[in-house]
PDB file of C-alpha atoms in Angstrom:
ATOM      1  CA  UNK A   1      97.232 102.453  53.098  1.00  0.00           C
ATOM      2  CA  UNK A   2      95.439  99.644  54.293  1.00  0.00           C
ATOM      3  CA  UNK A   3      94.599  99.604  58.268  1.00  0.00           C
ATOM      4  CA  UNK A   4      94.896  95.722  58.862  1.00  0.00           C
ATOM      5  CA  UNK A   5      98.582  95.746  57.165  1.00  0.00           C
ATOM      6  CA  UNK A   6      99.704  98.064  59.964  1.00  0.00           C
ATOM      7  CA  UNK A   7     100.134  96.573  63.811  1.00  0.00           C
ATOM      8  CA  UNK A   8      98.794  98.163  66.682  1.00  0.00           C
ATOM      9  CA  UNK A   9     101.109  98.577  69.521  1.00  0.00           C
ATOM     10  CA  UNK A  10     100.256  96.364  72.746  1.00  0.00           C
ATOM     11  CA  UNK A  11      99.856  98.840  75.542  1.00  0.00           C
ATOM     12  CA  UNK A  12     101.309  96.669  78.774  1.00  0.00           C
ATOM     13  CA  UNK A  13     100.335  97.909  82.669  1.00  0.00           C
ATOM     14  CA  UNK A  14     103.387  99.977  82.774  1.00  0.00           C
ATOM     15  CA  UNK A  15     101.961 102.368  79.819  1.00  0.00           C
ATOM     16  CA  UNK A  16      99.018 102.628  81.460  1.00  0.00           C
ATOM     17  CA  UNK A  17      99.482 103.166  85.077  1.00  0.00           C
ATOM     18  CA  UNK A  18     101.861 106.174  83.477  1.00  0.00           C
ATOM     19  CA  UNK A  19      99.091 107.815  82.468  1.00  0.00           C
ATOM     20  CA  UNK A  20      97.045 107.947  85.565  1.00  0.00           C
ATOM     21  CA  UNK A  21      97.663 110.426  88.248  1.00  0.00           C
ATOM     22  CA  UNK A  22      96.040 109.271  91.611  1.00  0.00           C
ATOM     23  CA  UNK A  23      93.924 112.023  93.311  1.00  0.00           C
ATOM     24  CA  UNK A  24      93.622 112.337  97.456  1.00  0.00           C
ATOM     25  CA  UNK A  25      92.500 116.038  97.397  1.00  0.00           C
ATOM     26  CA  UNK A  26      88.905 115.411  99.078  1.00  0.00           C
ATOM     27  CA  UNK A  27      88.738 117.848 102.447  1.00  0.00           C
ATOM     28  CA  UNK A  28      88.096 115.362 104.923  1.00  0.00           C
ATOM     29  CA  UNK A  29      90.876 113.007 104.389  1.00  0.00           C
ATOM     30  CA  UNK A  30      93.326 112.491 106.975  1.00  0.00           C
ATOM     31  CA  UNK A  31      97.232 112.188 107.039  1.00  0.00           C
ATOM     32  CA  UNK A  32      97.110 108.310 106.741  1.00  0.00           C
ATOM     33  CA  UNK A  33      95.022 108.526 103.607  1.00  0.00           C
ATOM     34  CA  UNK A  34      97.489 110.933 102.359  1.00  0.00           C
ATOM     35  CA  UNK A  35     100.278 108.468 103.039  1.00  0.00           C
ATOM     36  CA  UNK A  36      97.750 105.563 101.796  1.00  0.00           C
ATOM     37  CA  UNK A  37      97.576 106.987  98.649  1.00  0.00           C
ATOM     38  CA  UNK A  38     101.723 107.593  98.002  1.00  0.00           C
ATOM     39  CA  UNK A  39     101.689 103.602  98.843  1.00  0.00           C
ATOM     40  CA  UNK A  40      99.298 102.933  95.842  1.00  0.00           C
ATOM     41  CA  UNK A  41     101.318 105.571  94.246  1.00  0.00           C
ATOM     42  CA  UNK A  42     104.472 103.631  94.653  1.00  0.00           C
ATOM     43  CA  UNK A  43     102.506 100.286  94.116  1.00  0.00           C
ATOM     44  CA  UNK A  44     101.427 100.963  90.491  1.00  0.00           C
ATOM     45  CA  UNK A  45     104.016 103.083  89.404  1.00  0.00           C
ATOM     46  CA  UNK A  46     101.487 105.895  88.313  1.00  0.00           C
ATOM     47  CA  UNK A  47     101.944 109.225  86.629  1.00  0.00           C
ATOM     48  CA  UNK A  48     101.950 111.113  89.936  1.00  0.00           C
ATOM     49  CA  UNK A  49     100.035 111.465  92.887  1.00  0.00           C
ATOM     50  CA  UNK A  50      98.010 114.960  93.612  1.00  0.00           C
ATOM     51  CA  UNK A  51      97.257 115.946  97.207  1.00  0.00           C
ATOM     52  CA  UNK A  52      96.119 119.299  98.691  1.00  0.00           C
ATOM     53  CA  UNK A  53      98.154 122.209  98.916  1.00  0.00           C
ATOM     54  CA  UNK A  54      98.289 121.563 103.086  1.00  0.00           C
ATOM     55  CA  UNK A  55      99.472 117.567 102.512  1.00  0.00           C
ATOM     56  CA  UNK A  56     102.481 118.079  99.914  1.00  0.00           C
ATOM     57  CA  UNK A  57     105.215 118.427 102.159  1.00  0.00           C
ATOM     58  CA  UNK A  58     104.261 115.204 103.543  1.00  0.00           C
ATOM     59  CA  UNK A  59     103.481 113.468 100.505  1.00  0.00           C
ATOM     60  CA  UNK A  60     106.817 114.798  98.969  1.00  0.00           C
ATOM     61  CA  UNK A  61     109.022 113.086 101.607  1.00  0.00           C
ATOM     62  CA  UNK A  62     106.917 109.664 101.480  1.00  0.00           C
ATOM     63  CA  UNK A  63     107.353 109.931  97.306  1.00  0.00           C
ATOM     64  CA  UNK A  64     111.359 110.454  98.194  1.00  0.00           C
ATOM     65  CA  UNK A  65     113.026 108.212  95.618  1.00  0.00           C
ATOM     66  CA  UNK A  66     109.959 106.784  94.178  1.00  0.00           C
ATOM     67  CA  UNK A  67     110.406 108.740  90.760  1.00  0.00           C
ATOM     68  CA  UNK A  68     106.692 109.956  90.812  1.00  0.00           C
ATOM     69  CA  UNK A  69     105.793 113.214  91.009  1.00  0.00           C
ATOM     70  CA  UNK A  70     103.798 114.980  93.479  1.00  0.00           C
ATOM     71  CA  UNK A  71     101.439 117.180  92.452  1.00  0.00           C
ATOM     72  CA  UNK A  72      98.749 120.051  94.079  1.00  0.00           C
ATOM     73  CA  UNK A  73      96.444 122.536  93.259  1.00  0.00           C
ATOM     74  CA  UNK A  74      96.296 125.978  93.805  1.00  0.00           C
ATOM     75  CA  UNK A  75      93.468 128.467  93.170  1.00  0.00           C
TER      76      UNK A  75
END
């Protein structure tokens, strides 16, 4: 098969803000750098957003309707 015959799909924004998750797990970050990073979130349509275990109530009811998940670790 030859390579040039075949097109290669455009990737727009959208496709690749859906792969990124945004990360606001650092320790010393406070509440309005949780709700900072939901806004950017919500801005660029990203995979999710990922916020300590403490911080995901909170981030869950700012993400309310937004369609992104919220996401946490645990250990």
């Amino acid at each position: 098969m030859n390579s040039a015959a075949v097109p290669k799909p455009e990737l727009r924004y959208e496709d690749l803000a859906g792969m990124i998750e945004h990360s606001a797990v650092r320790p010393e970050l406070s509440e309005e750098h949780i709700r900072i990073s939901c806004e950017i979130a919500r801005q660029y349509r990203i995979a999710a957003v990922c916020v300590r275990p403490s911080d995901a109530d909170l981030a869950l009811r700012w993400m309310e309707g937004s369609g992104i998940p919220v996401a946490s670790h645990v250990g």
